[in-house]
Each structure stands twice: as structure tokens, then as C-alpha cells.
């Protein structure tokens, strides 16, 4: 029977199917971090249960870690990280701790080691697990009770998802990136539009994206309410994986590629819903509100809540503008920021850093702006330093930091002060997300870097040419 | 998990849509390694506003939250469910819930009752006009009753059964451990392991 990509991966992992029950799905890879795992390990201890498959489980330290050298000074954060270390030791789970060459944000580490592969089921107690769907894996975030369930059984009982095709056809204009695609998708379908669905991103504009750009797109599927986003694997995927530490080799590689090549939606399969987006019409996109669906093209103005659809939308927009300290009608390009953050599991990979570095190379960060550049993993940091990107950033006046979740969420020392405004390459502009009272505009790495230079929301096209000596 | 059949408690009108889990409990409150004590972080930013609904003594002892659409979006943190339960909530009523939040609630024993937005509006009006009004939620009958309002709510059969029986998911799954072991024999050899390669 004709099937979509998501249905194929689902069906290949059904351990048990019974009338009136959710399917029991096998989980190929379980990623852990310090915030959502301690209560799960506690549950195992109380019930006297072991971790069923430590060899399919991997932990990193990311949410609480400071991005400046030295130990964690906040005692509560330190306890959480130390608890993860004790739990991993006790239950035999491999851990990449702070200071390790493999440490980093959990969703950057999995792919870069080649652990994330097509056709797998991948879970983590973190909603941005959708990132791994870029490889044609079915990957989604879970809560702590489910983390405990996977640790104990390597399975999850799940109600089948519906499927939605996001067709992005055509060619992106210069300066328009994966981040702009996904922000436009979320603005189109809304923060609840993907609820109950797995999104499959398709079309020529998606095919043309690099693996890292595909990860950026899939990463924010959750911001449209979808638990997972997927992209069918192709030569781009195979080229990325080949030679990575955990990628198959020899005859295993050939067998894997033969299987992976089948992982595409059949021509006669149908989706439960479809959305079409014309890539050529997209421009740099920024958010103006307090949820990721409240966004607009950079060339537009802050919208007027009174001209929105229903009462709930009006009320949400009014309250968002109030929190953000914005007035309807203000051109988005005139909004001045205090902080620019480049990093996170959305945009903290090497291509993101290269893109931002290309913009600030030979330029200066505006005096009124503090710019933080935080690699997504220790390996990304090392690679960037080999390419001299750290020097490009520091010469421009930006801060070059150690790997971690950093300013994506107000859990470690990198935070906005109340009332401070940021242009951020992260994924959430919720009230207080980057620190109590902080105001967030979500942007691409290109827009972030250009904004750092001009001091107001900008794209590279707004910058004067760099004078060459 | 305690069995859930019916619950009666004070209804709290939360007139907001898109209540994300960062609003329910900000990240800075997620550092505990236990499942209790999270009530201090519940709606932390909003509770600093004296006009916030939970700061009104008539609602402070509420246990049935009535919220706008898209409740629980964003982060997968189950701490959001724990914070609501630690505070005393047993039921959240909304016209649409985020998937992960709803799943987490079902596992932890918090009932998420999905109703039409029109019913939310009626409940909001009643609870605002008559603060302290009790709401009764009957999981067996799938009905909500408050004042003159009676409406039905949606919850999937499997979650309803588990909540009513107070069942532990892991125990249920391990009844079928043979199926898991059998499945593991069929997994392709090329699938990755997390241990250092070569070991």
C-alpha cells in the first residue's frame, strides 16, 4: 500500500499493535540531558529497573552549562549536572560532560557523530528533537515520564500521527535561508497548525538545502505545534553521513544505503493535509511578537492587532506588543536591539557560524550592541577556530564562547536583563524565554549578524560595502 | 498514579491563548531533581502581577483551570504538569492542547479536558461573574458541570482508561516484554550504537 515517509518509518518500528491500544514503537536512539532526566532515573531506581539498552542511549550536558571557562557556579545547576553524571555512571550510560571534546547541545552532537541516520526513531526529553528528522528519521520530544519509559523498555506507546506535506517549490532569493523558510511556515499555519501531525518538508527548495540547513527547518517543527518534521534522505544525506564515526562502513554501508533509498513518500500516497509555499516569494523573516507564529517579512511594519482575525488573535497580539514594547506601524527595520545571539540547536552549527562571520568580516558590531557567538558543540567550536572564524567575530567586537544552549533559554548565566531586546537565531520568543522580562526577535544568522552591525533589525543587503584597503 | 474518576473544585478562568510551557514554568525553575516543589514557579512571571487571577483569593485554591486555545505549547518540560499539580490543579480545560503537554499530563495524572471554544467562553463568563464557583469533571461520563452549564469533553479512550485505573505505563508495556525482545532480533545490523566504535 502506498505510504508516506513518516508512515514507513512508523510501520518499521511497531513492536506490538492491538485493537484499542496505541502502537508500541521501538526506539533506536535515546538522547538525554541533565534537565529532563533526573526524575526518570529516580523512577527506575524506585522500581528496581535497569536501563534496557544503554548502548542505544547517550547523554550530554547542555542546558545549564556556562559558556565562559570555569565550573558551574550556581549550586542548583551544578547539582542537576552532577546528578546526571551519577545517574550515567550508575546505569552505564555514555556521557559527554562539560570539557569533553564531544560535549555540546544534544541535537548538534547526535548528527555530527553520525548517530542520527535515516529511518531511525529518535527521542529525547527535549522538544527540539524534531531536528533529527532532517535525515529522514522520525524524531520527537518527550516528557520525563516517557524518558523513564524508554529507559526501562526502549519503546513508547504512541497514538499514530497524521501527516502534513509542506511543499516548498522554487528557488530562494540570495540572503534568504532555511530559517526564513521555517519562520514563514509557522506564521502561515500558526503555533497550533501542526498539532497532531508529522510535517514532511518537500519540494525543490528543500532538496537544494544542505544537511545543516535541513536541520534548521526540522528543528522548529515543534513551534508550529508538530511533534516531528521530516525530510526524505537523498545523496545530500548520504554524503553528510559517510565517514562519520557511527555511520555504517563496508557491506553495512551498502545495505544501509539500499534501505535508506526506499525512504520516500510513494508517488500515490496521500497526506492528511498539504501546504504550498513559493520559495521565490520568501524574504528575510523576523518575529515581532511572543510566539514564533507572530512573524513578518523584515521589510514590513509591526502589524496592527485590531486588523487581525478573531478576538483571541487580537488579544494575543495586543498583549504581545505590550510585552515587546512595540507600536503597530513601526517599520521592523527601525527596531533597535541590545543583544545579538548566534547559536542554539536551531542555528549553532558550522555553516551558521560561517554565514554570520561572512557578514561581520571587516565590519564592527555597533557600540550599542553586545553580540554573543556560541557554537553548538565543542567540535563546531574547534572547526570554527581552525577556519579562523573566532578571530573574525572577536575582531568585530563579538564575544566568542564555549558550547552550550546559552541564551536560547534562561537557565544558565547567559540571559537578557528585564526590558533588554535581542535578535536571536534561537527558536522561541516566548515571554521571558531568554531571561525574565527579555524581548526576543527570532532571526536567521545572516539577519542576526547584519543587525549586530547596524544596531537595528537588518539584512546583509542593508549594509554598506566593506571598504577594502 | 492515583485513580481519577470525578473531581470537583474551584474553577479558575485563565483568559489567554497560546499559554506556552515557559509561561507555565520558566526555565530557571527547572533545576530541581525531584518531582515536587515546582508550585513556586507556576506562572511565575504573571503571579508578580497583582491582578493575575491566582492572586485573587477567590481563585487561589482553584483546582480546575480553564484556559484559551493552544495550551501547553513549546518546551517538552513535564515540569509544567508537575507545577500545575503541585499547586493543586487536577484538571485543565481548553479548546486545544499541545501534543507533548497533553501526553505528559496523561502520564502524570493531570486530566486535560478538551471542549469547544464556545464552552470555554461560557465557563470563563460564569467563573468571572461568580468567583469561587465549583466545577465538576466526570471522567467516566466525560462531562463538565458548573452552575447551569453542562458540556461534554474529549479525551482519548486509552488515556481515560489508564487515568481511571491509575495504571503505570511501564508496567503495562513490560507485560509484553517478549514482543520487545523478538523485535530486537529483527533490527538491521547497521543500526548505530552509542558506545565508542570498535568496542
XYZ file of C-alpha atoms in Angstrom:
668
model
C 0.000 0.000 0.000
C 1.210 3.494 -0.790
C 2.683 5.203 2.261
C 4.259 8.487 3.270
C 7.805 8.684 4.614
C 6.555 9.070 8.185
C 4.229 6.075 7.864
C 7.046 3.904 6.514
C 9.335 4.687 9.417
C 6.492 4.245 11.895
C 5.453 0.880 10.474
C 9.033 -0.412 10.554
C 9.147 0.149 14.330
C 5.855 -1.317 15.545
C 6.652 -3.843 18.274
C 3.016 -4.512 19.081
C -0.278 -3.404 17.616
C -3.601 -4.242 19.281
C -7.166 -3.048 18.930
C -7.980 -0.140 21.230
C -4.357 0.412 22.250
C -1.732 2.825 20.965
C 1.023 1.225 18.879
C 4.104 0.221 20.830
C 7.075 1.685 18.914
C 10.717 0.636 19.219
C 13.154 3.495 19.811
C 16.512 3.304 18.013
C 18.243 6.163 19.810
C 17.503 7.878 23.125
C 19.326 11.126 23.857
C 19.472 12.539 27.376
C 20.415 15.818 29.022
C 20.526 16.986 32.609
C 17.187 18.831 32.876
C 14.543 16.270 31.962
C 16.235 13.041 33.093
C 16.816 13.082 36.890
C 13.224 12.199 37.852
C 13.221 9.429 35.223
C 16.332 7.775 36.675
C 14.779 8.162 40.132
C 11.730 6.267 38.896
C 13.926 3.421 37.667
C 15.709 3.243 40.990
C 12.423 3.157 42.922
C 11.107 0.296 40.777
C 14.454 -1.534 40.679
C 14.578 -1.392 36.882
C 17.752 -1.193 34.774
C 18.254 0.824 31.573
C 17.278 -1.757 28.953
C 19.626 -0.564 26.205
C 22.423 1.685 27.456
C 24.059 1.027 24.079
C 21.223 2.954 22.381
C 21.357 5.799 24.904
C 23.632 8.847 25.018
C 23.775 11.829 27.376
C 25.230 15.311 27.098
C 25.376 18.338 29.366
C 23.990 21.410 27.648
C 21.127 23.423 29.188
C 22.840 24.510 32.410
C 26.429 24.850 31.252
C 28.096 28.250 31.368
C 29.705 29.294 28.074
C 32.627 31.002 29.750
C 35.525 28.932 31.133
C 35.289 27.543 34.640
C 32.937 25.415 36.705
C 29.197 25.934 37.185
C 28.814 28.467 39.981
C 25.043 28.181 40.522
C 24.742 25.368 43.095
C 21.320 24.211 41.870
C 22.526 23.966 38.265
C 25.618 22.156 39.458
C 23.530 19.633 41.392
C 21.491 18.892 38.280
C 24.606 18.263 36.191
C 26.222 16.185 38.941
C 23.015 14.163 39.224
C 23.237 13.327 35.512
C 26.846 12.220 35.960
C 25.941 9.954 38.883
C 22.974 8.501 37.018
C 25.002 7.790 33.880
C 27.697 6.130 35.956
C 25.192 4.015 37.899
C 23.160 2.915 34.862
C 26.041 2.557 32.381
C 25.049 5.353 30.014
C 27.704 7.085 27.920
C 28.002 10.794 28.768
C 29.785 13.728 27.168
C 30.388 16.062 30.103
C 31.477 19.694 30.119
C 35.044 19.982 28.914
C 34.854 16.808 26.809
C 35.769 17.246 23.138
C 32.396 15.708 22.204
C 30.224 17.835 24.523
C 27.597 20.075 23.037
C 23.903 20.662 22.526
C 22.252 17.272 22.334
C 20.767 17.926 18.864
C 24.086 19.060 17.445
C 26.038 16.147 18.929
C 23.867 13.294 17.563
C 24.104 14.306 13.896
C 27.759 15.330 13.957
C 28.795 11.902 15.295
C 26.744 10.127 12.642
C 24.388 8.662 15.250
C 21.382 10.248 13.581
C 20.593 8.174 10.495
C 17.684 7.811 8.071
C 14.759 5.646 9.055
C 15.507 5.674 12.776
C 13.192 6.502 15.638
C 14.887 9.040 17.921
C 13.574 10.574 21.130
C 14.860 12.949 23.776
C 13.295 14.814 26.670
C 13.505 17.977 24.615
C 11.004 19.276 22.090
C 13.690 20.232 19.547
C 14.409 16.558 18.952
C 12.489 17.223 15.738
C 15.882 18.438 14.417
C 16.944 14.865 13.625
C 14.049 14.480 11.182
C 16.267 16.242 8.638
C 17.827 12.805 7.987
C 14.507 11.075 7.364
C 14.336 9.864 10.960
C 11.120 10.001 12.974
C 12.350 12.115 15.873
C 10.338 13.840 18.545
C 10.455 15.326 22.013
C 9.039 13.508 25.043
C 8.325 14.287 28.684
C 10.126 12.864 31.681
C 7.609 10.050 32.278
C 8.249 8.942 28.711
C 12.019 9.264 29.223
C 11.656 6.794 32.079
C 9.516 4.550 29.879
C 12.135 4.486 27.121
C 14.971 3.911 29.579
C 13.094 0.927 31.021
C 11.664 -0.602 27.845
C 13.324 1.037 24.768
C 9.766 1.528 23.485
C 6.935 4.051 23.673
C 3.183 3.563 23.349
C 2.066 6.166 20.813
C -1.069 7.188 19.016
C -0.394 7.376 15.292
C 0.360 10.864 13.957
C -1.397 12.419 10.981
C 0.770 13.593 8.071
C 1.107 17.043 6.524
C 3.137 17.900 3.437
C 4.862 21.278 3.416
C 5.721 21.773 -0.263
C 8.343 24.460 -0.805
C 8.935 24.772 -4.517
C 11.173 27.156 -6.424
C 14.440 28.882 -5.726
C 15.276 31.009 -2.679
C 16.485 34.530 -3.365
C 20.011 35.427 -2.212
C 20.082 36.192 1.522
C 17.031 34.013 2.218
C 17.775 30.923 4.305
C 16.308 27.824 5.924
C 15.406 29.901 8.983
C 13.301 32.222 6.849
C 11.511 29.214 5.321
C 10.543 27.775 8.679
C 9.550 31.116 10.228
C 7.303 31.725 7.205
C 5.806 28.220 7.541
C 4.992 28.802 11.222
C 3.482 32.228 10.502
C 1.343 30.575 7.829
C -0.025 27.587 9.753
C 0.193 29.035 13.272
C 1.611 27.644 16.518
C -1.177 25.056 16.671
C -1.424 24.316 12.950
C 0.782 21.246 13.077
C -0.822 19.791 16.192
C -1.211 16.029 15.789
C 0.844 15.952 12.578
C 4.259 14.933 11.377
C 5.338 17.553 8.848
C 7.193 16.366 5.753
C 9.133 19.175 4.067
C 9.268 18.569 0.333
C 9.908 20.325 -2.936
C 12.849 21.681 -4.876
C 13.740 24.379 -2.338
C 14.075 21.750 0.397
C 16.061 19.372 -1.828
C 18.513 22.202 -2.519
C 19.261 22.736 1.193
C 22.402 21.393 2.881
C 22.000 18.916 5.762
C 22.616 21.651 8.317
C 20.003 23.901 6.741
C 17.551 20.982 6.722
C 18.177 20.559 10.443
C 17.262 24.214 10.993
C 13.943 23.658 9.208
C 13.044 20.447 11.052
C 14.210 21.879 14.384
C 11.355 24.366 14.546
C 8.564 21.955 13.527
C 7.540 21.944 17.170
C 6.962 25.712 17.026
C 4.164 25.001 14.551
C 2.730 22.517 17.055
C 4.018 19.433 15.199
C 5.938 16.908 17.216
C 8.121 15.938 14.293
C 9.314 17.198 10.931
C 10.961 15.023 8.307
C 12.839 15.314 5.034
C 13.362 12.285 2.798
C 17.023 11.214 2.708
C 18.944 11.680 -0.549
C 22.525 11.982 -1.794
C 22.999 15.097 0.351
C 22.119 12.995 3.408
C 24.337 10.076 2.429
C 27.298 12.366 1.632
C 26.941 14.028 5.041
C 26.871 10.693 6.873
C 29.622 8.839 5.045
C 32.753 8.529 7.151
C 31.232 9.856 10.375
C 32.179 7.949 13.498
C 28.948 5.976 13.962
C 27.966 5.705 10.293
C 27.951 2.164 8.865
C 31.009 1.016 6.931
C 31.751 -1.565 4.224
C 28.921 -4.000 3.459
C 26.836 -2.426 6.248
C 27.031 0.925 4.465
C 25.792 -0.604 1.211
C 22.934 -2.393 2.990
C 22.007 0.790 4.824
C 22.006 2.966 1.693
C 19.867 0.385 -0.125
C 17.299 0.611 2.697
C 17.561 4.380 3.059
C 16.902 4.907 -0.648
C 13.415 3.423 -0.088
C 12.602 6.065 2.495
C 10.494 8.434 0.449
C 6.792 9.111 0.206
C 5.276 6.961 -2.534
C 4.005 8.921 -5.526
C 0.441 7.726 -4.960
C 0.448 8.215 -1.193
C -1.792 10.928 0.269
C -1.199 13.319 3.131
C -3.896 14.325 5.613
C -3.098 17.959 4.816
C -0.889 19.911 2.405
C 0.544 23.434 2.454
C 2.241 25.046 -0.562
C 4.885 27.723 -0.261
C 6.542 29.524 -3.162
C 10.230 29.794 -2.264
C 10.832 32.662 -4.688
C 8.447 34.943 -2.765
C 10.204 34.467 0.594
C 12.326 37.257 2.079
C 14.242 37.535 5.366
C 11.692 36.925 8.103
C 11.641 38.128 11.717
C 9.234 37.735 14.630
C 7.620 40.754 16.278
C 5.562 39.003 18.991
C 5.817 36.485 21.800
C 5.166 33.261 19.941
C 7.035 32.002 16.865
C 3.928 32.342 14.701
C 3.907 36.103 15.206
C 6.368 36.932 12.440
C 6.582 39.024 9.280
C 8.971 39.825 6.438
C 11.713 42.199 7.578
C 10.546 44.782 5.033
C 7.169 45.144 6.716
C 5.991 47.015 9.799
C 4.783 45.881 13.225
C 1.216 44.729 12.480
C -1.938 46.257 13.927
C -3.710 43.872 16.325
C -7.075 45.465 15.533
C -6.797 44.238 11.949
C -6.309 40.581 12.909
C -8.721 37.672 12.556
C -10.552 36.616 15.690
C -10.758 38.042 19.212
C -8.229 35.589 20.605
C -5.690 36.556 17.948
C -6.309 40.259 18.580
C -5.911 39.839 22.323
C -2.743 37.773 21.885
C -1.246 40.391 19.530
C -2.143 43.293 21.855
C -0.559 41.547 24.796
C 2.493 40.640 22.685
C 3.080 44.234 21.542
C 2.676 45.419 25.109
C 5.270 42.911 26.358
C 7.600 43.631 23.443
C 7.305 47.417 23.901
C 6.352 47.881 20.238
C 3.839 50.104 18.455
C 1.814 48.979 15.466
C 3.063 50.555 12.258
C 6.731 50.842 13.270
C 8.910 49.540 10.411
C 10.617 46.362 11.648
C 13.947 47.712 10.316
C 13.764 50.573 12.845
C 13.669 48.313 15.894
C 16.930 48.696 17.838
C 18.337 45.735 19.772
C 20.731 45.484 22.727
C 21.917 41.941 22.165
C 22.535 39.630 19.232
C 22.739 35.894 19.905
C 24.097 33.479 17.311
C 23.842 29.864 18.436
C 21.408 27.161 19.702
C 20.276 23.816 18.287
C 18.493 25.791 15.563
C 21.460 27.789 14.242
C 24.617 26.830 16.133
C 26.308 24.654 13.509
C 29.384 25.458 11.434
C 27.500 26.722 8.374
C 25.539 29.120 10.592
C 28.761 30.479 12.075
C 30.334 30.809 8.632
C 27.285 32.723 7.379
C 27.359 35.121 10.321
C 31.148 35.537 10.077
C 30.908 36.426 6.380
C 28.633 39.323 7.289
C 30.713 40.767 10.129
C 34.096 40.173 8.441
C 35.782 43.557 8.123
C 32.927 45.282 9.960
C 32.253 46.310 13.553
C 29.451 45.385 15.903
C 27.541 48.592 16.714
C 28.580 50.250 20.001
C 25.069 49.814 21.388
C 25.045 46.060 20.788
C 26.555 43.077 22.572
C 26.975 40.094 20.241
C 27.349 36.570 21.593
C 28.503 33.779 19.290
C 28.043 30.347 20.852
C 28.990 27.206 18.911
C 26.505 24.335 19.200
C 29.191 21.862 20.214
C 32.840 21.678 21.198
C 33.589 20.182 17.773
C 31.854 23.042 15.976
C 33.929 25.434 18.072
C 37.155 23.682 17.148
C 36.251 23.627 13.472
C 35.368 27.329 13.544
C 38.685 28.130 15.189
C 40.551 26.121 12.549
C 38.842 28.303 9.954
C 39.683 31.480 11.852
C 36.034 32.399 12.427
C 36.652 33.124 16.105
C 39.067 35.873 15.076
C 36.565 37.322 12.632
C 33.991 37.583 15.405
C 36.291 38.920 18.105
C 37.850 41.476 15.745
C 34.359 42.737 15.001
C 33.745 43.108 18.733
C 31.655 39.961 19.335
C 32.148 37.515 22.207
C 33.328 34.010 21.274
C 32.027 31.435 23.736
C 32.133 27.755 24.717
C 29.440 25.319 23.517
C 26.024 25.082 25.169
C 22.375 26.083 24.965
C 23.414 29.528 26.214
C 20.948 32.346 25.671
C 18.335 30.193 23.957
C 16.748 29.700 27.357
C 17.156 31.476 30.664
C 18.663 28.587 32.557
C 22.397 29.348 32.569
C 24.309 32.612 33.101
C 23.663 33.895 29.530
C 20.433 35.870 29.861
C 18.779 39.108 28.850
C 18.107 41.681 31.572
C 14.488 42.834 32.035
C 13.459 45.055 29.110
C 16.508 44.144 27.007
C 15.837 43.310 23.373
C 17.612 40.686 21.294
C 17.870 39.489 17.741
C 18.357 35.786 18.270
C 18.980 32.805 15.991
C 17.259 30.549 18.540
C 13.759 29.117 18.330
C 11.465 30.694 20.906
C 10.386 34.278 21.502
C 8.135 33.418 24.442
C 7.849 35.952 27.267
C 10.920 35.624 29.472
C 12.421 32.803 27.410
C 15.873 34.445 27.264
C 15.630 35.828 30.767
C 12.893 37.452 32.832
C 11.456 40.471 31.028
C 13.683 39.951 27.973
C 12.303 40.651 24.489
C 13.234 38.332 21.647
C 13.117 38.681 17.870
C 13.814 35.391 16.100
C 16.029 35.784 13.032
C 18.417 33.911 10.734
C 22.206 34.025 11.271
C 22.508 36.463 8.334
C 19.934 38.835 9.813
C 21.474 38.440 13.279
C 24.921 39.428 12.025
C 23.641 42.365 9.955
C 21.584 43.532 12.934
C 24.680 43.443 15.132
C 26.441 45.774 12.703
C 23.609 48.264 12.134
C 22.088 48.070 15.614
C 18.558 47.682 14.275
C 16.874 44.670 12.665
C 18.594 44.391 9.268
C 19.596 42.057 6.498
C 23.069 41.969 4.905
C 21.615 43.852 1.927
C 21.132 46.870 4.227
C 24.858 47.119 4.987
C 27.317 49.399 3.225
C 30.022 47.567 1.321
C 33.153 46.770 3.276
C 35.978 49.053 2.246
C 38.947 47.075 1.091
C 42.333 48.600 1.625
C -0.613 7.006 39.993
C -3.878 7.806 41.842
C -7.107 6.772 40.144
C -9.114 9.611 38.619
C -12.904 9.248 38.370
C -14.554 12.564 39.184
C -13.206 15.814 40.537
C -14.952 18.857 41.951
C -13.047 22.041 42.669
C -12.929 25.794 42.202
C -12.656 26.832 38.565
C -10.008 29.352 37.539
C -10.570 31.363 34.337
C -7.259 31.957 32.515
C -8.251 34.216 29.660
C -5.210 33.633 27.469
C -4.414 31.666 24.334
C -1.021 30.150 23.493
C -0.007 29.585 27.109
C 3.403 28.025 26.455
C 5.249 25.875 28.956
C 7.807 28.658 29.504
C 4.898 30.686 30.939
C 3.613 27.768 32.991
C 7.091 27.395 34.496
C 10.158 29.396 33.373
C 13.411 27.520 32.741
C 15.110 28.943 35.799
C 12.704 26.879 37.974
C 13.533 23.580 36.252
C 16.657 22.799 38.205
C 15.187 20.536 40.863
C 15.901 16.825 40.581
C 12.641 15.761 42.290
C 9.027 15.806 41.108
C 7.732 18.107 43.830
C 8.068 21.715 44.884
C 7.507 23.181 41.428
C 4.448 25.196 42.517
C 6.752 28.126 43.303
C 7.491 28.508 39.601
C 3.903 28.135 38.347
C 3.069 31.132 36.141
C 5.978 32.843 37.926
C 6.067 35.987 35.787
C 2.312 36.514 35.810
C 1.955 35.918 39.538
C 4.055 39.050 40.129
C 1.110 40.999 38.662
C -1.393 41.550 41.461
C -4.308 41.445 39.042
C -3.365 37.915 37.894
C -6.228 35.524 38.503
C -4.434 33.264 41.001
C -3.661 36.321 43.140
C -7.397 36.805 43.706
C -8.226 34.976 46.962
C -11.467 33.697 45.424
C -9.462 31.619 42.952
C -6.291 30.906 44.915
C -7.477 27.439 45.983
C -8.553 26.545 42.430
C -8.070 23.068 41.047
C -9.749 23.283 37.613
C -8.010 25.619 35.169
C -9.992 26.908 32.185
C -7.633 28.271 29.505
C -7.715 29.516 25.904
C -6.649 27.520 22.851
C -3.141 26.082 22.333
C -2.410 25.469 25.984
C 0.996 23.937 26.787
C 2.849 24.753 23.563
C 6.622 24.835 23.304
C 9.093 23.024 25.514
C 8.500 19.365 26.402
C 9.205 20.019 30.095
C 6.966 17.753 32.193
C 7.780 20.187 34.987
C 4.859 22.222 33.591
C 2.497 19.405 34.526
C 4.169 18.905 37.895
C 3.955 22.656 38.646
C 0.205 22.655 37.944
C -0.322 19.520 40.034
C 1.995 20.630 42.840
C -0.060 23.827 43.062
C -3.262 21.803 43.341
C -4.699 21.620 39.836
C -6.254 18.313 38.813
C -7.904 19.328 35.544
C -7.105 21.738 32.711
C -9.933 22.610 30.318
C -9.054 24.113 26.910
C -10.232 24.008 23.326
C -6.816 22.823 22.090
C -3.754 21.379 23.808
C -0.209 20.982 22.535
C 0.589 17.305 21.912
C 3.553 16.837 24.222
C 1.903 18.658 27.123
C -1.209 16.549 26.734
C 0.805 13.345 26.656
C 2.795 14.370 29.723
C -0.426 15.193 31.590
C -1.870 11.777 30.872
C 1.266 10.095 32.216
C 1.421 12.207 35.364
C -2.287 12.085 36.238
C -3.460 15.578 35.242
C -6.691 15.441 33.204
C -6.720 17.566 30.043
C -10.351 18.005 29.043
C -10.793 19.319 25.508
C -14.020 21.218 24.839
C -15.342 23.554 22.142
C -14.088 27.154 22.435
C -17.733 28.256 22.899
C -17.868 26.184 26.076
C -14.618 27.756 27.267
C -16.189 31.192 26.743
C -19.294 30.176 28.739
C -17.165 28.813 31.575
C -14.993 31.957 31.586
C -18.083 34.153 31.916
C -19.552 32.077 34.709
C -16.289 31.838 36.658
C -15.579 35.563 36.276
C -19.108 36.604 37.250
C -19.233 34.237 40.191
C -15.693 33.789 41.521
C -15.264 30.656 43.569
C -17.784 28.623 41.563
C -17.135 24.895 41.667
C -16.643 22.848 38.535
C -17.298 19.117 38.486
C -15.460 16.994 35.958
C -16.730 13.438 35.483
C -14.195 11.359 33.566
C -16.471 8.317 33.315
C -19.265 10.326 31.690
C -16.846 12.779 30.012
C -18.884 15.735 31.238
C -18.169 19.088 32.854
C -20.756 20.740 35.062
C -20.648 24.226 36.598
C -23.618 26.417 37.513
C -26.154 25.961 34.741
C -23.505 24.797 32.280
C -23.151 21.164 31.320
C -20.893 20.208 28.446
C -19.041 17.162 27.253
C -15.291 16.941 26.749
C -12.916 14.878 24.662
C -10.188 12.616 25.947
C -8.973 9.522 24.117
C -10.252 6.152 25.319
C -6.859 4.755 26.220
C -5.805 7.744 28.364
C -9.224 7.746 30.023
C -8.915 4.066 30.884
C -5.385 4.499 32.280
C -6.387 7.512 34.364
C -9.493 5.774 35.727
C -7.484 2.682 36.622
C -4.450 4.644 37.820
C -2.166 2.406 35.729
C 1.603 2.620 35.387
C 2.554 2.690 31.704
C 5.887 0.950 32.162
C 4.267 -1.946 33.976
C 1.752 -2.273 31.138
C 4.474 -2.308 28.493
C 6.614 -4.824 30.341
C 3.711 -7.275 30.205
C 4.697 -7.518 26.520
C 8.427 -7.743 27.037
C 8.581 -10.846 24.828
C 7.422 -8.745 21.881
C 10.205 -6.248 22.526
C 12.867 -8.931 22.676
C 11.523 -10.531 19.494
C 11.572 -7.161 17.720
C 15.177 -6.576 18.767
C 16.222 -9.749 16.920
C 14.949 -8.254 13.658
C 16.749 -4.905 13.781
C 19.243 -4.363 10.934
C 22.873 -4.865 11.935
C 23.912 -1.474 10.588
C 21.872 0.495 13.131
C 24.215 2.544 15.317
C 25.222 2.006 18.931
C 26.341 4.824 21.203
C 29.362 3.043 22.670
C 32.777 4.021 21.296
C 33.169 2.441 17.852
C 35.233 -0.751 17.947
C 34.041 -1.787 21.424
